[in-house]
Amino acid sequence: MNKTVKRFTFTGIYLAIIIVLTVIMNIYVTSDTRNDNLERMKALARERSVIITDYTKNAEFTLSAYSTSKEIKDLLADPSNPEKTAIAQKYTDEISGMVKGIEGIYVSQWNTTVLAHTNTQYVGMTTRTGASLEQLRNSLLDAGNDVYNTGIIISPSSGKQILSLYKAIYDDSGNPVGLAGLGIYMEDIENSFRKLQLNTENSVFSMVNVSDGKYILCEDTGQIGIQVNNPTALELCEKLRDSGKGDSVYEYEKDGKVSLYAYISDYDWLVMIDSPKGEVYKNSRIINLYMAVFSVFVIVWTVIFNIMLSKQEKTEQKLEKSKKKQETIKSNLHTVALRDILTDVNNRIKFIDDFGRDKNGRYKIQDCPDNPYFFAMFNIAKFSSINIKYGHDAGDAVLVNTADILKNYFSVSDIYRTGSDEFVVAVQCPKENADNFIKKLNTVLSELNKPLKSGSDIINADYSVSAVKKSSAVSPAVLISLKDIINNNGITKDNVIFVDMD
């Protein structure tokens, strides 16, 4: 066989291998990119579900604390006593001033005659009678000592969307003597969602009440209270209604859209994110185009190689460079999804991934009695006031300084930015090291509380720090516990609040 035949034979084999490898790489990278985009959409849906759930549970906790307070109990024991009425009204005013976005909180007798209210013009009014009163009483009795959540409704007083909650109040004999009610505007949670960018430029977020299939949150506010016109969403509502299923995420591709649905079982709500399919898979199309160009490039250079053997080394170098570039692109896609760009620490999605469930539905962290996890949350108190007073550049400086100090004391892989003003440290160590861990946290807190110079300004940021120990049932829900500790104790800038959850 002469050299020409050998050369063409070798070139044919070489081209065949390159084409096969390119097709395989194209299939793999395309599939991986699509799955990555879908997982990011799922994480966004779960994140919004967590925000809504936290918002609702905090409201329920506020109402429960209010209804069981001594001031309210004393008033219901003697509702005609003017001194007790004044004390209860003062307490109501104090609670109203502390709860952000409150429409009103009140206590009434069992016949719904208002005794104390955020808006004192309602005091003395009877809010319900007849069938409406009977329906409310039955619902409260069915709820027992729990909060009766009526969901997100249009307030008859303000005409705005509110989260409406009620709770029955019982005497020492277990008889209902009154009830407490709370309404919180949804504007704050809607503003929180606006700050969280969706997966694509034209993604649409909404939320539906599964029980009746009607919008309770929607970018087009005119649709609120109207039944959703999405057949898939209605079908899913029908499937979930009274099914007893727990929290879950569903994925659909239909009519040129990719839709993610996150079901919040505690409140029977369905979070929806609809994104144009073309935008969701935009990166995949770009990679397909790149791979096609890459294939043509390799083939052309292979032909040139067959004609000019002297170019072989240069062609191989360019091919190797292109492969490395592909690996870099893939690596960067994963890195961006799991890191906080401003502070260069892990983000909330990474936290949920690290402590969430694996592909089989089991939590990744099993029981670890000998080496429990210690979690600490560093919350920047009144962070928004820093942005308002000094500007967002100063606010960013505070966030970066917080992350840098935490990096000095902990491995960067153990640090997560789980919210706009909060950082969480997750460390696994022997349980006998709890005292050392708390001492370390107090040292870090002292460093954080030092004044920070930003430009010509001296910023004094206050921090609240909560910490828990957990050796079983370790899950992302630990964030809720850390937040509850901070919310219950307020600003504790001089020491760390520690709770052994075991």
XYZ file of C-alpha atoms in Angstrom:
502
model
C 0.000 0.000 0.000
C 1.559 3.297 -1.130
C 1.855 6.421 0.972
C -1.118 8.145 -0.678
C -3.464 5.229 0.067
C -2.137 5.014 3.607
C -2.655 8.719 4.077
C -6.250 8.639 2.803
C -6.993 5.547 4.895
C -5.603 7.173 8.012
C -7.459 10.408 7.243
C -10.752 8.541 6.745
C -10.371 6.731 10.065
C -9.340 9.935 11.781
C -12.326 11.879 10.391
C -14.721 9.099 11.341
C -13.419 9.099 14.915
C -13.635 12.893 15.150
C -17.212 12.937 13.849
C -18.301 10.187 16.271
C -16.601 11.898 19.226
C -18.120 15.246 18.265
C -21.610 13.748 18.116
C -21.112 12.054 21.505
C -19.763 15.261 23.077
C -22.614 17.246 21.555
C -25.224 14.872 22.990
C -23.576 14.840 26.413
C -22.984 18.598 26.710
C -26.465 19.423 25.379
C -28.118 17.051 27.849
C -26.011 18.281 30.755
C -26.690 21.945 29.941
C -30.432 21.379 29.664
C -30.519 19.474 32.952
C -28.505 22.221 34.610
C -30.971 24.890 33.436
C -33.931 22.841 34.616
C -32.320 22.258 38.015
C -31.788 26.008 38.374
C -35.462 26.587 37.582
C -36.420 23.967 40.167
C -34.171 25.629 42.730
C -35.829 28.993 41.994
C -39.282 27.450 42.463
C -38.194 25.810 45.726
C -36.609 29.047 46.927
C -39.850 30.963 46.385
C -41.745 28.180 48.157
C -39.402 28.477 51.144
C -39.791 32.272 51.210
C -43.603 32.014 51.143
C -43.605 29.261 53.771
C -41.239 31.205 56.068
C -43.328 34.352 55.630
C -46.523 32.479 56.536
C -45.027 30.576 59.470
C -43.582 33.784 60.933
C -47.035 35.355 60.706
C -48.602 32.296 62.377
C -45.988 32.439 65.127
C -46.730 36.147 65.711
C -50.463 35.499 66.001
C -49.946 32.526 68.340
C -47.676 34.568 70.605
C -50.165 37.432 70.624
C -53.176 35.220 71.423
C -51.429 33.479 74.333
C -50.000 36.631 75.924
C -50.988 37.569 79.466
C -52.442 40.911 78.344
C -54.885 39.218 75.956
C -55.787 36.388 78.369
C -56.479 38.888 81.179
C -58.708 41.000 78.930
C -60.827 38.035 77.799
C -61.227 36.981 81.426
C -62.744 40.414 82.201
C -63.636 42.138 78.906
C -65.514 45.031 80.516
C -62.560 46.090 82.681
C -61.280 49.420 81.275
C -57.809 49.012 82.818
C -57.305 45.599 81.219
C -58.695 46.950 77.956
C -56.142 49.776 77.973
C -53.290 47.342 78.715
C -54.377 45.000 75.913
C -54.717 47.900 73.454
C -51.233 49.146 74.340
C -49.856 45.633 73.800
C -51.692 45.430 70.461
C -50.168 48.749 69.392
C -46.697 47.500 70.321
C -47.120 44.302 68.298
C -48.484 46.315 65.362
C -45.393 48.509 65.400
C -43.038 45.511 65.359
C -44.648 43.482 62.564
C -43.587 44.657 59.115
C -46.351 45.094 56.549
C -49.188 44.560 59.025
C -52.711 45.558 58.064
C -54.093 44.810 61.510
C -54.016 42.500 64.525
C -56.859 42.273 66.992
C -58.603 40.307 69.713
C -62.349 39.863 69.989
C -64.849 37.985 72.071
C -66.216 34.687 70.772
C -69.110 36.597 69.153
C -66.438 38.654 67.219
C -67.020 41.880 69.185
C -63.637 43.601 68.883
C -61.892 44.421 72.201
C -58.503 45.700 70.928
C -57.366 46.435 67.398
C -54.484 48.032 65.477
C -57.080 50.433 64.082
C -59.007 51.540 67.155
C -62.043 52.578 65.100
C -62.958 48.890 64.937
C -63.020 48.500 68.735
C -66.569 47.694 69.863
C -67.663 46.525 66.393
C -69.026 43.004 65.814
C -67.390 41.784 62.613
C -69.479 38.668 61.936
C -72.988 37.426 62.523
C -75.234 34.612 61.381
C -73.900 31.970 59.013
C -70.605 33.829 58.547
C -69.968 33.768 62.303
C -70.946 30.116 62.583
C -68.628 29.155 59.716
C -65.677 30.991 61.299
C -66.332 29.402 64.707
C -66.483 25.909 63.242
C -63.237 26.452 61.353
C -61.508 27.741 64.492
C -62.745 24.792 66.555
C -61.563 22.371 63.858
C -58.127 24.016 64.038
C -58.025 23.535 67.824
C -54.924 25.206 69.259
C -53.472 25.741 65.798
C -53.776 28.831 63.634
C -56.643 28.839 61.115
C -55.062 30.052 57.867
C -57.694 31.397 55.454
C -55.008 31.984 52.818
C -54.181 34.988 50.672
C -57.285 37.090 50.078
C -58.363 40.583 49.030
C -58.903 42.569 52.225
C -62.436 43.993 52.530
C -60.952 46.939 54.474
C -58.033 48.016 52.267
C -58.792 46.276 48.977
C -55.216 44.932 48.958
C -53.933 41.379 49.067
C -53.281 40.110 52.576
C -52.403 36.893 54.353
C -55.410 36.326 56.659
C -55.025 34.307 59.894
C -57.244 33.546 62.904
C -56.753 31.654 66.168
C -59.244 30.599 68.811
C -58.507 31.489 72.446
C -59.679 29.105 75.180
C -60.158 29.500 78.921
C -58.638 27.160 81.516
C -61.564 24.766 81.076
C -60.974 24.487 77.335
C -63.976 26.562 76.326
C -63.570 29.144 73.531
C -63.796 32.670 74.955
C -62.451 34.723 72.071
C -60.352 34.818 68.963
C -57.382 36.703 67.559
C -56.956 37.785 63.945
C -54.018 38.992 61.874
C -53.780 40.438 58.380
C -50.403 41.053 56.684
C -49.980 42.759 53.324
C -48.391 40.644 50.576
C -46.517 43.638 49.147
C -43.320 42.802 51.065
C -43.131 39.245 49.762
C -43.897 40.442 46.227
C -41.013 42.927 46.527
C -38.762 40.085 47.705
C -39.642 38.093 44.608
C -38.856 41.058 42.352
C -35.335 41.153 43.783
C -34.812 37.481 42.908
C -34.121 37.169 39.195
C -35.890 34.360 37.416
C -34.186 31.886 35.123
C -34.769 33.823 31.882
C -35.636 37.358 30.825
C -39.271 36.549 29.996
C -40.053 34.116 32.803
C -43.393 34.649 34.558
C -44.046 33.923 38.239
C -47.481 33.310 39.771
C -49.170 31.364 42.557
C -52.476 29.482 42.593
C -54.780 28.275 45.335
C -55.092 24.530 44.678
C -58.500 24.289 46.347
C -60.248 26.470 43.740
C -57.622 26.894 40.983
C -57.626 30.695 41.272
C -54.658 33.088 41.180
C -53.516 34.426 44.558
C -50.305 36.028 43.247
C -49.777 37.145 39.668
C -47.713 39.756 37.807
C -50.963 40.822 36.143
C -52.820 41.885 39.293
C -56.077 41.942 37.360
C -55.963 38.128 37.252
C -55.926 37.759 41.058
C -59.012 35.900 42.237
C -59.691 34.610 38.703
C -59.354 30.959 37.768
C -56.082 30.134 36.010
C -56.461 29.533 32.265
C -53.540 27.101 32.055
C -54.951 23.577 31.417
C -51.837 21.931 32.853
C -52.065 23.972 36.061
C -55.783 23.173 36.423
C -55.079 19.484 35.843
C -52.340 19.564 38.461
C -54.632 21.345 40.953
C -57.217 18.606 40.414
C -54.547 15.955 40.951
C -53.191 17.550 44.145
C -56.528 18.546 45.672
C -57.198 16.386 48.753
C -54.419 14.010 47.631
C -52.466 14.202 50.881
C -49.217 14.631 48.961
C -46.314 16.487 50.568
C -44.216 19.278 49.102
C -43.169 18.396 45.566
C -41.932 19.910 42.294
C -43.385 19.142 38.850
C -41.892 19.870 35.435
C -43.721 20.231 32.106
C -42.760 21.174 28.541
C -45.725 22.222 26.432
C -46.722 24.846 23.861
C -43.208 26.252 23.614
C -42.873 26.753 27.371
C -41.030 25.069 30.212
C -43.144 25.199 33.381
C -42.097 24.393 36.957
C -44.714 23.872 39.676
C -43.785 23.725 43.368
C -46.560 22.451 45.655
C -46.674 23.821 49.234
C -48.682 21.132 50.994
C -49.028 22.945 54.339
C -51.145 25.669 52.746
C -52.381 23.949 49.565
C -50.674 26.530 47.317
C -48.990 25.985 43.956
C -46.008 28.140 42.931
C -45.622 28.409 39.139
C -42.720 29.595 36.942
C -43.323 29.653 33.177
C -40.354 30.298 30.879
C -40.043 30.325 27.083
C -38.482 27.038 26.002
C -36.136 28.834 23.629
C -34.703 30.955 26.452
C -34.374 28.027 28.865
C -32.375 26.058 26.316
C -30.562 29.044 24.845
C -27.198 27.900 26.197
C -27.821 24.458 24.743
C -28.412 25.932 21.277
C -25.284 28.059 21.555
C -23.247 25.001 22.485
C -24.793 23.055 19.584
C -23.753 25.822 17.209
C -20.313 25.962 18.752
C -19.917 22.207 18.430
C -21.032 22.347 14.781
C -18.490 25.070 14.084
C -15.956 23.063 15.999
C -16.667 19.984 13.894
C -16.263 21.922 10.656
C -13.088 23.431 11.985
C -11.633 19.998 12.803
C -12.633 18.517 9.457
C -11.133 21.419 7.501
C -7.933 21.228 9.418
C -7.807 17.475 9.019
C -8.051 17.851 5.224
C -5.286 20.430 5.344
C -3.330 18.014 7.497
C -3.703 15.345 4.802
C -2.421 17.797 2.185
C 0.238 19.415 4.333
C 1.707 17.035 6.912
C 3.815 19.859 8.239
C 0.662 21.430 9.786
C -0.135 18.346 11.904
C 1.318 19.558 15.192
C -0.423 22.940 14.972
C -3.778 21.320 14.202
C -3.523 18.955 17.183
C -2.676 21.854 19.507
C -5.747 23.812 18.420
C -7.955 20.755 18.877
C -6.670 20.254 22.424
C -7.218 23.931 23.204
C -10.816 23.736 21.971
C -11.531 20.707 24.174
C -10.186 22.501 27.251
C -12.349 25.500 26.425
C -15.416 23.227 26.388
C -14.521 21.866 29.807
C -14.017 25.409 31.129
C -17.439 26.506 29.823
C -19.111 23.526 31.493
C -17.267 24.141 34.770
C -18.216 27.838 34.779
C -21.899 27.025 34.291
C -21.898 24.941 37.483
C -19.808 27.459 39.435
C -22.090 30.425 38.655
C -25.158 28.454 39.767
C -23.717 27.630 43.202
C -21.688 30.715 44.200
C -22.577 34.190 45.406
C -20.781 36.477 42.962
C -20.425 39.489 45.291
C -18.889 37.719 48.311
C -17.437 34.619 46.586
C -18.981 32.183 49.052
C -21.561 29.450 48.578
C -25.157 30.574 47.948
C -28.535 29.373 49.203
C -28.934 26.941 46.297
C -25.632 25.289 47.310
C -26.855 25.027 50.928
C -30.076 23.334 49.828
C -28.059 21.017 47.564
C -25.535 20.114 50.305
C -28.142 19.378 52.986
C -31.121 18.436 50.825
C -32.176 15.146 49.337
C -30.308 12.972 46.884
C -31.780 11.631 43.632
C -33.409 8.804 45.619
C -35.272 11.233 47.849
C -33.177 10.588 50.979
C -31.423 13.353 52.905
C -27.725 13.409 52.067
C -26.702 13.901 55.721
C -27.499 10.818 57.765
C -27.511 10.589 61.582
C -24.123 11.609 62.975
C -24.265 11.417 66.806
C -20.475 11.393 67.281
C -19.747 14.225 64.860
C -22.835 16.481 64.852
C -23.236 19.545 62.675
C -22.979 23.015 64.164
C -24.825 25.709 62.247
C -24.448 29.437 62.902
C -26.386 32.256 61.250
C -24.869 35.776 61.119
C -27.690 38.260 60.438
C -26.927 41.909 59.667
C -29.581 43.771 61.637
C -31.454 46.505 59.749
C -29.266 46.008 56.688
C -31.676 47.953 54.492
C -31.092 51.067 56.616
C -27.369 50.915 55.748
C -28.218 50.927 52.035
C -30.608 53.826 52.550
C -28.246 55.921 54.678
C -24.893 55.232 53.013
C -25.805 53.827 49.580
C -25.671 50.369 48.019
C -21.897 50.498 47.511
C -21.498 50.791 51.271
C -24.003 47.974 51.760
C -21.972 45.802 49.388
C -18.824 46.683 51.349
C -20.488 45.457 54.573
C -21.441 42.168 52.875
C -17.943 41.639 51.482
C -16.350 42.514 54.845
C -18.664 40.035 56.588
C -17.682 37.269 54.152
C -13.955 38.092 54.454
C -14.046 37.889 58.269
C -15.891 34.554 58.127
C -13.311 33.243 55.644
C -10.536 34.074 58.141
C -12.120 31.777 60.719
C -13.811 29.082 58.619
C -13.197 27.187 55.404
C -14.823 28.962 52.471
C -16.629 25.710 51.615
C -18.449 25.904 54.995
C -19.798 29.442 54.414
C -23.111 30.202 52.693
C -24.892 33.449 51.903
C -28.507 32.336 52.358
C -30.196 35.724 52.112
C -29.587 39.354 51.285
C -28.399 40.082 54.839
C -27.544 36.688 56.303
C -24.668 34.228 56.220
C -24.647 30.661 57.549
C -21.644 28.606 58.649
C -21.983 24.789 58.690
C -19.247 22.872 60.522
C -19.111 19.192 61.469
C -17.036 18.404 64.545
C -17.142 16.231 67.718
C -19.980 17.121 70.083
C -17.570 17.836 72.949
C -16.255 20.810 70.929
C -19.506 22.790 71.352
C -17.972 25.214 73.880
C -14.989 25.883 71.621
C -17.322 26.467 68.677
C -19.371 29.019 70.659
C -16.187 30.789 71.804
C -15.055 30.969 68.206
C -18.421 32.425 67.151
C -18.209 35.086 69.866
C -14.705 35.990 68.641
C -16.040 36.319 65.098
C -18.963 38.418 66.381
C -16.510 40.791 68.071
C -14.641 41.211 64.789
C -17.860 41.830 62.853
C -19.047 44.505 65.272
C -15.946 46.629 64.691
C -16.637 49.853 62.703
C -16.042 49.579 58.948
C -14.634 52.459 56.919
C -16.259 52.791 53.478
C -15.087 55.844 51.556
C -15.547 58.790 53.887
C -18.142 56.987 56.025
C -17.707 54.953 59.201
C -20.347 52.203 59.263
C -21.370 50.443 62.458
C -23.256 47.309 61.488
C -25.027 45.307 64.188
C -25.160 41.521 63.971
C -27.365 38.887 65.547
C -25.912 35.398 65.727
C -27.830 32.196 66.380
C -26.313 28.727 66.524
C -27.674 25.195 66.771
C -26.262 21.702 67.131
C -27.880 18.966 65.035
C -26.939 15.282 64.799
C -30.097 13.842 63.265
C -32.658 14.875 60.645
C -30.177 17.413 59.255
C -31.956 19.275 56.435
C -32.320 22.780 54.904
C -35.116 23.365 57.438
C -32.378 24.259 59.938
C -32.450 27.752 58.335
C -35.944 28.243 59.724
C -34.769 27.307 63.232
C -31.833 29.727 63.019
C -34.134 32.523 61.832
C -36.688 31.792 64.564
C -33.979 32.047 67.236
C -32.917 35.461 65.898
C -36.516 36.673 65.508
C -37.350 35.574 69.059
C -34.287 37.218 70.629
C -33.887 40.362 68.500
C -30.501 42.044 68.079
C -27.972 40.190 70.300
C -24.776 41.820 69.188
C -22.878 41.015 72.403
C -23.219 37.244 72.423
C -24.281 34.206 70.399
C -27.622 32.508 71.100
C -27.000 28.724 71.052
C -29.633 25.969 71.022
C -28.838 22.250 71.254
C -31.543 20.779 68.961
C -30.679 17.231 70.005
